CSV table of C-alpha atoms in Angstrom, one decimal:
chain,number,residue,atom,x,y,z
A,156,MET,CA,8.6,5.6,13.7
A,157,THR,CA,11.1,5.4,10.8
A,158,HIS,CA,9.6,6.9,7.6
A,159,ARG,CA,10.8,4.6,4.9
A,160,LEU,CA,8.3,5.9,2.3
A,161,ALA,CA,7.8,9.2,0.6
A,162,VAL,CA,4.4,9.9,-1.0
A,163,VAL,CA,4.3,12.4,-3.9
A,164,VAL,CA,1.1,14.2,-4.8
A,165,LYS,CA,0.2,17.1,-7.1
A,166,GLY,CA,-1.4,19.2,-4.5
A,167,TRP,CA,-2.4,18.8,-0.8
A,168,PRO,CA,-5.1,19.0,0.5
A,169,ARG,CA,-7.6,18.8,-2.4
A,170,LEU,CA,-11.4,18.4,-1.9
A,171,SER,CA,-11.6,16.8,-5.4
A,172,GLU,CA,-9.1,14.1,-4.5
A,173,THR,CA,-10.6,12.7,-1.2
A,174,PHE,CA,-9.9,9.2,-2.6
A,175,ILE,CA,-6.2,9.9,-2.0
A,176,ALA,CA,-6.9,11.1,1.5
A,177,GLN,CA,-9.0,8.0,2.2
A,178,GLU,CA,-6.2,5.7,1.0
A,179,LEU,CA,-3.5,7.5,3.0
A,180,VAL,CA,-5.4,7.4,6.2
A,181,ALA,CA,-6.0,3.7,5.7
A,182,LEU,CA,-2.3,3.1,5.0
A,183,GLU,CA,-1.4,4.9,8.2
A,184,ALA,CA,-3.9,2.7,10.1
A,185,ALA,CA,-2.2,-0.3,8.4
A,186,GLY,CA,1.1,0.8,10.0
A,187,HIS,CA,2.8,2.7,7.2
A,188,ALA,CA,4.6,5.9,8.2
A,189,PHE,CA,5.4,8.4,5.5
A,190,ASP,CA,5.8,12.1,4.6
A,191,ILE,CA,3.7,13.7,1.9
A,192,TRP,CA,5.6,15.7,-0.7
A,193,SER,CA,3.3,18.1,-2.6
A,194,LEU,CA,4.1,19.8,-5.9
A,195,ARG,CA,1.6,22.5,-5.2
A,196,ARG,CA,0.2,24.4,-2.3
A,197,PRO,CA,-3.5,24.1,-1.5
A,198,THR,CA,-6.1,26.3,-3.3
A,199,ASP,CA,-9.3,25.0,-1.8
A,200,THR,CA,-10.6,27.1,1.1
A,201,LYS,CA,-12.2,24.0,2.7
A,202,THR,CA,-10.9,20.7,3.8
A,203,HIS,CA,-12.3,17.2,4.2
A,204,PRO,CA,-12.5,15.5,7.6
A,205,LEU,CA,-10.1,12.9,6.3
A,206,HIS,CA,-7.4,15.6,5.9
A,207,ASP,CA,-7.6,16.2,9.7
A,208,ARG,CA,-7.1,12.6,10.5
A,209,LEU,CA,-3.8,12.2,8.6
A,210,ARG,CA,-0.7,12.4,10.8
A,211,ALA,CA,1.8,12.5,8.0
A,212,ARG,CA,4.0,15.6,7.7
A,213,VAL,CA,3.4,17.6,4.5
A,214,ARG,CA,6.4,19.0,2.7
A,215,TYR,CA,5.9,21.5,-0.1
A,216,LEU,CA,8.3,21.5,-3.0
A,217,PRO,CA,8.8,24.8,-4.9
A,218,GLU,CA,5.7,25.2,-7.0
A,219,TYR,CA,7.6,27.6,-9.3
A,220,LEU,CA,11.4,27.3,-9.2
A,221,HIS,CA,11.9,31.1,-9.5
A,222,GLU,CA,10.0,31.6,-6.2
A,223,GLU,CA,12.7,29.7,-4.1
A,224,PRO,CA,15.9,30.2,-6.1
A,225,ASP,CA,18.3,29.7,-3.1
A,226,ARG,CA,16.6,26.4,-2.2
A,227,VAL,CA,16.6,25.1,-5.8
A,228,TRP,CA,20.3,25.9,-6.4
A,229,ARG,CA,21.4,24.5,-3.1
A,230,ALA,CA,19.4,21.3,-3.8
A,231,ARG,CA,20.8,21.1,-7.3
A,232,ALA,CA,24.4,21.2,-5.9
A,233,ILE,CA,23.6,18.4,-3.5
A,234,ALA,CA,21.7,16.4,-6.2
A,235,GLN,CA,24.7,16.6,-8.5
A,236,ARG,CA,26.7,14.6,-6.0
A,237,LEU,CA,24.1,11.8,-5.8
A,238,PRO,CA,24.9,8.4,-7.4
A,239,GLY,CA,22.2,8.5,-10.0
A,240,TYR,CA,22.1,12.2,-10.8
A,241,GLN,CA,23.8,11.9,-14.2
A,242,ARG,CA,21.5,9.1,-15.4
A,243,ALA,CA,18.4,11.0,-14.2
A,244,TYR,CA,19.7,14.1,-16.0
A,245,GLU,CA,20.2,12.2,-19.3
A,246,ILE,CA,16.7,10.7,-19.0
A,247,TRP,CA,15.2,14.1,-18.3
A,248,ARG,CA,17.0,15.7,-21.3
A,249,ALA,CA,15.6,12.9,-23.5
A,250,ASP,CA,12.1,13.6,-22.1
A,251,LEU,CA,12.6,17.4,-22.6
A,252,ALA,CA,13.5,16.8,-26.3
A,253,ARG,CA,10.1,15.2,-26.8
A,254,ASP,CA,8.2,17.5,-24.5
A,255,ARG,CA,9.6,21.0,-24.8
A,256,ASP,CA,7.4,22.5,-22.0
A,257,ARG,CA,8.3,24.7,-19.1
A,258,ASN,CA,6.5,22.3,-16.8
A,259,ARG,CA,9.1,19.6,-17.7
A,260,ILE,CA,11.9,21.9,-16.5
A,261,ARG,CA,10.0,22.5,-13.3
A,262,ARG,CA,9.6,18.7,-12.7
A,263,PHE,CA,13.3,18.2,-12.8
A,264,GLY,CA,14.0,21.1,-10.5
A,265,GLN,CA,11.4,19.8,-8.0
A,266,ALA,CA,13.0,16.3,-8.3
A,267,CYS,CA,16.4,17.8,-7.4
A,268,VAL,CA,14.9,19.4,-4.3
A,269,MET,CA,13.2,16.2,-3.3
A,270,ALA,CA,16.3,14.1,-3.8
A,271,ALA,CA,18.4,16.5,-1.8
A,272,GLU,CA,15.9,16.8,1.1
A,273,LEU,CA,14.7,13.2,1.4
A,274,PRO,CA,15.4,11.8,4.9
A,275,PRO,CA,18.3,9.2,4.7
A,276,GLU,CA,16.1,6.4,5.9
A,277,THR,CA,13.8,6.7,2.8
A,278,ARG,CA,13.7,3.4,0.9
A,279,GLY,CA,10.9,4.1,-1.7
A,280,LEU,CA,8.8,6.7,-3.4
A,281,TYR,CA,5.1,6.3,-4.2
A,282,ALA,CA,3.4,8.8,-6.5
A,283,HIS,CA,-0.3,9.5,-7.0
A,284,PHE,CA,-0.9,10.2,-10.7
A,285,LEU,CA,1.2,8.9,-13.5
A,286,HIS,CA,2.0,12.2,-15.1
A,287,THR,CA,3.7,15.1,-13.2
A,288,PRO,CA,4.0,13.5,-9.8
A,289,ALA,CA,5.3,10.2,-11.2
A,290,SER,CA,7.9,12.2,-13.3
A,291,VAL,CA,9.2,14.0,-10.2
A,292,ALA,CA,9.2,10.7,-8.2
A,293,ARG,CA,11.0,8.9,-11.0
A,294,TYR,CA,13.8,11.5,-11.5
A,295,ALA,CA,14.3,11.7,-7.7
A,296,ALA,CA,14.3,8.0,-7.2
A,297,ILE,CA,16.9,7.5,-10.0
A,298,MET,CA,19.1,10.2,-8.4
A,299,ARG,CA,18.9,8.5,-5.0
A,300,ASP,CA,19.1,4.9,-6.4
A,301,LEU,CA,15.7,4.1,-4.8
A,302,THR,CA,12.6,2.1,-6.0
A,303,TRP,CA,9.4,3.8,-6.8
A,304,GLY,CA,5.8,3.0,-7.7
A,305,PHE,CA,2.6,4.9,-8.6
A,306,SER,CA,-1.2,5.0,-8.6
A,307,ALA,CA,-2.8,6.1,-11.8
A,308,HIS,CA,-6.4,7.3,-12.1
A,309,ALA,CA,-7.9,8.9,-15.2
A,310,LYS,CA,-6.5,12.0,-16.9
A,311,ASP,CA,-3.0,10.8,-16.3
A,312,ILE,CA,-3.7,7.6,-18.1
A,313,TRP,CA,-5.5,9.0,-21.1
A,314,THR,CA,-3.6,12.2,-21.8
A,315,SER,CA,0.0,11.1,-21.2
A,316,PRO,CA,1.8,10.1,-24.4
A,317,ASP,CA,2.5,6.4,-25.0
A,318,TRP,CA,6.2,6.9,-25.0
A,319,GLU,CA,6.2,8.4,-21.5
A,320,ILE,CA,3.9,5.8,-20.0
A,321,GLY,CA,6.0,3.0,-21.6
A,322,GLU,CA,9.2,4.3,-20.2
A,323,LYS,CA,7.8,4.8,-16.7
A,324,LEU,CA,6.6,1.2,-16.9
A,325,ALA,CA,9.9,-0.2,-18.3
A,326,ALA,CA,11.1,-3.4,-16.6
A,327,ASP,CA,14.4,-2.0,-15.6
A,328,ASP,CA,15.8,0.0,-12.7
A,329,THR,CA,14.4,3.3,-14.0
A,330,GLY,CA,10.8,2.2,-14.3
A,331,ALA,CA,8.2,1.7,-11.6
A,332,ALA,CA,8.4,-1.4,-9.5
A,333,PHE,CA,4.6,-1.5,-9.6
A,334,GLY,CA,1.7,0.6,-10.7
A,335,ALA,CA,-1.8,0.5,-9.2
A,336,THR,CA,-4.8,1.8,-11.0
A,337,CYS,CA,-8.4,2.1,-9.9
A,338,THR,CA,-10.3,0.6,-12.9
A,339,ALA,CA,-10.1,-2.4,-15.2
A,340,TYR,CA,-10.5,0.0,-18.1
A,341,GLY,CA,-7.3,1.9,-17.1
A,342,ALA,CA,-5.5,-1.3,-16.2
A,343,ALA,CA,-6.0,-2.7,-19.7
A,344,ARG,CA,-4.4,0.4,-21.3
A,345,LEU,CA,-1.4,0.4,-18.9
A,346,ARG,CA,-0.8,-3.4,-19.3
A,347,GLY,CA,-0.8,-2.9,-23.0
A,348,LEU,CA,2.1,-0.4,-22.7
A,349,ALA,CA,4.1,-2.3,-20.1
A,350,ASP,CA,7.1,-4.6,-20.6
A,351,ASP,CA,5.8,-6.7,-17.7
A,352,PRO,CA,2.0,-6.5,-17.4
A,353,SER,CA,2.2,-8.2,-13.9
A,354,ARG,CA,3.6,-4.9,-12.5
A,355,ILE,CA,0.1,-3.3,-13.0
A,356,ASP,CA,-2.4,-4.0,-10.2
A,357,LEU,CA,-6.1,-3.3,-10.4
A,358,ILE,CA,-7.0,-1.8,-7.0
A,359,TYR,CA,-10.4,-0.2,-6.7
A,360,HIS,CA,-10.5,2.7,-4.3
A,361,GLY,CA,-13.7,1.4,-2.8
A,362,LEU,CA,-15.5,3.3,-0.1
A,363,ASP,CA,-14.8,3.3,3.6
A,364,LEU,CA,-18.5,3.0,4.7
A,365,SER,CA,-17.6,3.8,8.3
A,366,ARG,CA,-17.2,7.4,7.2
A,367,PHE,CA,-20.8,7.7,6.0
A,368,PRO,CA,-24.1,7.7,7.8
A,369,ALA,CA,-26.4,4.7,7.4
A,370,PRO,CA,-28.6,5.3,4.3
A,371,PRO,CA,-32.0,6.9,4.9
A,372,ASP,CA,-35.1,4.8,4.7
A,373,ARG,CA,-36.2,6.1,1.4
A,374,ALA,CA,-39.7,5.6,0.1
A,375,PRO,CA,-40.1,5.9,-3.7
A,376,ARG,CA,-40.7,9.5,-4.7
A,377,THR,CA,-44.4,10.3,-5.4
A,378,ILE,CA,-45.1,10.7,-9.1
A,379,GLY,CA,-45.7,14.4,-9.8
A,380,ALA,CA,-43.8,15.6,-6.7
A,381,PRO,CA,-40.9,18.0,-7.2
A,382,LEU,CA,-37.8,16.3,-8.6
A,383,ARG,CA,-34.6,17.3,-6.8
A,384,LEU,CA,-31.6,16.6,-9.0
A,385,LEU,CA,-28.0,16.6,-7.7
A,386,SER,CA,-24.6,16.5,-9.3
A,387,VAL,CA,-21.1,16.6,-7.7
A,388,GLY,CA,-18.1,17.1,-9.8
A,389,ARG,CA,-15.6,19.6,-11.1
A,390,LEU,CA,-16.8,22.0,-13.7
A,391,VAL,CA,-14.7,20.7,-16.5
A,392,GLU,CA,-15.5,19.3,-20.0
A,393,LYS,CA,-15.3,15.6,-19.1
A,394,LYS,CA,-18.1,15.9,-16.6
A,395,GLY,CA,-20.6,16.8,-19.3
A,396,PHE,CA,-22.5,19.4,-17.4
A,397,ASP,CA,-23.0,21.5,-20.5
A,398,ARG,CA,-25.0,18.7,-22.0
A,399,LEU,CA,-26.9,18.2,-18.8
A,400,ILE,CA,-28.0,21.9,-18.8
A,401,ALA,CA,-29.1,21.5,-22.4
A,402,ALA,CA,-31.0,18.4,-21.4
A,403,LEU,CA,-32.7,20.2,-18.5
A,404,ALA,CA,-34.0,22.7,-21.0
A,405,LEU,CA,-35.7,19.8,-22.8
A,406,LEU,CA,-37.6,18.4,-19.9
A,407,PRO,CA,-41.4,18.4,-20.2
A,408,ALA,CA,-43.2,21.2,-18.3
A,409,ARG,CA,-45.0,18.7,-16.1
A,410,ILE,CA,-41.8,17.9,-14.3
A,411,ASP,CA,-41.2,20.4,-11.5
A,412,TRP,CA,-37.4,20.0,-11.2
A,413,THR,CA,-34.5,21.8,-9.5
A,414,TRP,CA,-30.8,21.0,-10.0
A,415,THR,CA,-28.1,21.5,-7.3
A,416,HIS,CA,-24.4,21.4,-8.4
A,417,ILE,CA,-21.5,20.9,-6.0
A,418,GLY,CA,-18.0,21.6,-7.1
A,419,GLY,CA,-15.8,24.3,-8.5
A,420,GLY,CA,-13.9,24.5,-11.8
A,421,PRO,CA,-12.9,26.6,-14.7
A,422,LEU,CA,-16.2,26.3,-16.6
A,423,GLY,CA,-18.3,27.8,-13.9
A,424,GLU,CA,-19.0,31.1,-15.6
A,425,SER,CA,-19.7,29.7,-19.0
A,426,LEU,CA,-22.1,27.1,-17.6
A,427,ALA,CA,-23.9,29.7,-15.5
A,428,ARG,CA,-24.2,31.8,-18.6
A,429,GLN,CA,-25.5,28.8,-20.6
A,430,ALA,CA,-28.2,28.2,-17.9
A,431,ALA,CA,-29.2,31.8,-17.9
A,432,GLU,CA,-29.6,31.9,-21.7
A,433,ALA,CA,-31.8,28.8,-21.5
A,434,GLY,CA,-34.0,30.5,-18.9
A,435,LEU,CA,-33.1,28.0,-16.2
A,436,THR,CA,-31.3,30.2,-13.6
A,437,ARG,CA,-34.1,30.1,-11.0
A,438,ARG,CA,-34.1,26.3,-11.0
A,439,ILE,CA,-30.3,25.8,-10.5
A,440,HIS,CA,-28.3,26.1,-7.3
A,441,TRP,CA,-24.6,26.4,-7.7
A,442,ARG,CA,-23.1,25.4,-4.4
A,443,GLY,CA,-19.4,25.6,-5.3
A,444,ALA,CA,-16.9,23.4,-3.3
A,445,CYS,CA,-18.5,21.8,-0.2
A,446,ASP,CA,-17.1,19.7,2.6
A,447,GLN,CA,-18.3,16.1,3.0
A,448,PRO,CA,-21.0,16.7,5.6
A,449,GLN,CA,-22.7,19.1,3.2
A,450,VAL,CA,-22.3,16.7,0.3
A,451,ILE,CA,-23.9,13.9,2.2
A,452,GLU,CA,-26.7,16.2,3.5
A,453,ASP,CA,-27.5,17.1,-0.1
A,454,MET,CA,-27.4,13.5,-1.2
A,455,ARG,CA,-29.9,12.5,1.5
A,456,ALA,CA,-32.2,15.3,0.4
A,457,ALA,CA,-32.0,14.6,-3.4
A,458,ASP,CA,-34.2,12.3,-5.6
A,459,LEU,CA,-31.7,11.6,-8.4
A,460,PHE,CA,-27.9,11.8,-8.8
A,461,VAL,CA,-26.8,12.8,-12.3
A,462,LEU,CA,-23.2,12.5,-13.6
A,463,PRO,CA,-23.2,12.8,-17.4
A,464,SER,CA,-19.5,12.0,-17.9
A,465,ARG,CA,-18.0,12.1,-21.4
A,466,ILE,CA,-14.6,12.0,-23.2
A,467,ALA,CA,-13.1,15.5,-23.5
A,468,ALA,CA,-11.6,16.8,-26.7
A,469,ASP,CA,-8.1,16.2,-25.4
A,470,GLY,CA,-8.9,12.6,-24.5
A,471,ASP,CA,-9.4,13.3,-20.8
A,472,ARG,CA,-12.1,11.2,-19.1
A,473,ASP,CA,-13.2,9.9,-15.8
A,474,GLY,CA,-12.1,6.6,-14.2
A,475,LEU,CA,-14.7,5.4,-11.8
A,476,PRO,CA,-15.9,8.5,-9.9
A,477,ASN,CA,-16.1,8.0,-6.2
A,478,VAL,CA,-19.1,10.2,-6.0
A,479,LEU,CA,-21.1,7.4,-7.7
A,480,MET,CA,-20.3,5.1,-4.8
A,481,GLU,CA,-21.0,7.9,-2.3
A,482,ALA,CA,-24.5,8.4,-3.9
A,483,ALA,CA,-25.0,4.7,-3.7
A,484,SER,CA,-24.1,4.7,0.0
A,485,GLN,CA,-27.2,6.9,0.6
A,486,ARG,CA,-29.5,4.8,-1.6
A,487,LEU,CA,-29.8,7.7,-4.0
A,488,PRO,CA,-30.9,6.7,-7.6
A,489,ILE,CA,-28.1,7.3,-10.2
A,490,LEU,CA,-28.1,8.4,-13.8
A,491,SER,CA,-24.8,8.4,-15.5
A,492,THR,CA,-23.2,7.4,-18.9
A,493,PRO,CA,-21.4,4.3,-20.1
A,494,VAL,CA,-18.0,6.1,-20.2
A,495,ALA,CA,-14.7,4.7,-19.1
A,496,ALA,CA,-15.0,2.5,-16.0
A,497,ILE,CA,-18.5,3.7,-14.9
A,498,PRO,CA,-20.1,0.4,-16.1
A,499,GLU,CA,-17.7,-1.5,-13.8
A,500,PHE,CA,-19.9,-0.3,-10.9
A,501,ILE,CA,-23.2,0.6,-12.5
A,502,ALA,CA,-24.8,-2.0,-14.8
A,503,THR,CA,-27.6,-0.1,-16.5
A,504,THR,CA,-31.2,-1.0,-15.5
A,505,VAL,CA,-29.7,-3.0,-12.5
A,506,HIS,CA,-27.8,-0.5,-10.3
A,507,GLY,CA,-28.8,2.7,-12.1
A,508,THR,CA,-29.4,4.1,-15.6
A,509,LEU,CA,-26.6,4.7,-18.1
A,510,SER,CA,-27.6,7.0,-20.9
A,511,ASP,CA,-25.9,8.4,-24.0
A,512,ASP,CA,-24.6,11.9,-23.2
A,513,GLY,CA,-26.6,13.7,-25.8
A,514,PRO,CA,-29.1,16.2,-24.3
A,515,GLY,CA,-32.1,14.5,-25.8
A,516,ASP,CA,-31.0,11.1,-24.4
A,517,LEU,CA,-30.3,12.6,-21.0
A,518,ALA,CA,-33.7,14.4,-20.9
A,519,ALA,CA,-35.4,11.2,-21.9
A,520,ALA,CA,-33.6,9.3,-19.1
A,521,ILE,CA,-34.5,11.9,-16.5
A,522,THR,CA,-38.1,11.8,-17.6
A,523,MET,CA,-38.2,8.0,-17.4
A,524,LEU,CA,-36.8,7.9,-13.9
A,525,SER,CA,-39.1,10.7,-12.8
A,526,ASP,CA,-42.1,8.8,-14.1
A,527,ASN,CA,-40.9,5.4,-12.6
A,528,PRO,CA,-39.8,6.2,-9.0
A,529,GLU,CA,-40.3,2.6,-7.8
A,530,GLN,CA,-37.9,1.3,-10.5
A,531,ALA,CA,-35.4,4.0,-9.7
A,532,GLN,CA,-35.4,3.1,-6.0
A,533,ARG,CA,-35.0,-0.6,-6.7
A,534,MET,CA,-31.9,0.1,-8.7
A,535,ALA,CA,-30.6,2.4,-5.9
A,536,ASP,CA,-31.1,-0.5,-3.4
A,537,ALA,CA,-29.2,-2.8,-5.8
A,538,ALA,CA,-26.3,-0.3,-6.1
A,539,LEU,CA,-26.0,-0.1,-2.3
A,540,LYS,CA,-25.9,-3.9,-2.1
A,541,ARG,CA,-23.2,-4.1,-4.7
A,542,LEU,CA,-21.2,-1.3,-3.0
A,543,ARG,CA,-21.2,-3.3,0.3
A,544,SER,CA,-20.4,-6.6,-1.3
A,545,GLU,CA,-17.9,-5.8,-4.0
A,546,PHE,CA,-16.5,-2.3,-3.5
A,547,ALA,CA,-15.4,-2.1,0.1
A,548,MET,CA,-12.1,-0.3,0.7
A,549,GLN,CA,-10.1,-2.8,2.8
A,550,PRO,CA,-9.2,-5.5,0.2
A,551,GLY,CA,-7.6,-2.9,-2.0
A,552,ILE,CA,-5.7,-1.3,0.9
A,553,ASP,CA,-4.4,-4.7,1.9
A,554,ARG,CA,-3.1,-5.4,-1.6
A,555,LEU,CA,-1.5,-1.9,-1.9
A,556,SER,CA,0.0,-2.3,1.6
A,557,ARG,CA,1.8,-5.4,0.5
A,558,ARG,CA,3.2,-3.6,-2.6
A,559,LEU,CA,4.5,-0.8,-0.5
A,560,ASP,CA,6.1,-3.2,2.0
A,561,ASP,CA,8.0,-4.7,-0.9
A,562,LEU,CA,8.9,-1.3,-2.2
A,563,THR,CA,10.5,-0.3,1.0
A,564,SER,CA,12.0,-3.6,2.2
């Protein structure tokens, strides 16, 4: 099959980005053939079952240019003979003047390698994330005189400067032919920065429910029984786990709780230290990164899913975390916060509980849900119903597939 599309990702495979793997597997099923071009090599020691289903070839660009100097210089010589190299170089120099960062230099070097090594039948580039991957895709596309598009998600929307987003959305032959984003919250920001707002599509990731077991037949938890809390998410500021630990320390002694956390991240040591200083170590289980079967098993065993998302100091924030939909797929009651696009799926008191992220507020919400298990289960049932009716994966895949057909036609 002719591979007319190149997909650019930051790293492959990544357990924290299974929504990308879900999408790419579905695009292959829809008839799209592509190679994956990854800016980084994998760091996770485990993979997701979806990664094993993907047939696409993975090509790794030089993660650091000095590690593959012969490849980089050979590619640069080829790239300099391409029709759009000079224009791409001028755009990159203008970007570098406003963003004097070594990473910006690496992006241009990776773009040269990609432009030089793309198969001749390639007609379009599609990047996941609007920041680094889209920069590499944009420079390479300009060099090769190709069209390109992107999917934007969360951090890339809220921490990229307005000037860079605006230029990537420019309604000319250097900007993206289309941009997809997975929340109405993010789409509103991007449309406000675009010359042509119609280029931005709202495409929810949704959930491929065929990948998940049927939900358990949950009876409401018995009041006074042990309360098993579960969270899944990277140990980073925007997930709010520091405030959750502070909240757990405030729970009344009558609640016999345990908390299991799944996921890795740079704040692991400091959060474990915070828990120890609060005297909570024996109640907390740090699982680290886990594969999907383990995550689902823990969801089926838990009583309450907690994701206390917040806006980080640098502006980073969640979009609509897929783990909320995964918890809903198992009829697991949900406690989260009204941050970013979370209310697009969870209407508080209807599909779950959305609390302010202060420790006292979180503790009060956990206590309320512990004391009202029938109400918690009714909301979980409503979340599952909404997931099935409004957040299925296939409508979004169909719309994205049409965009990619246009991109490569």
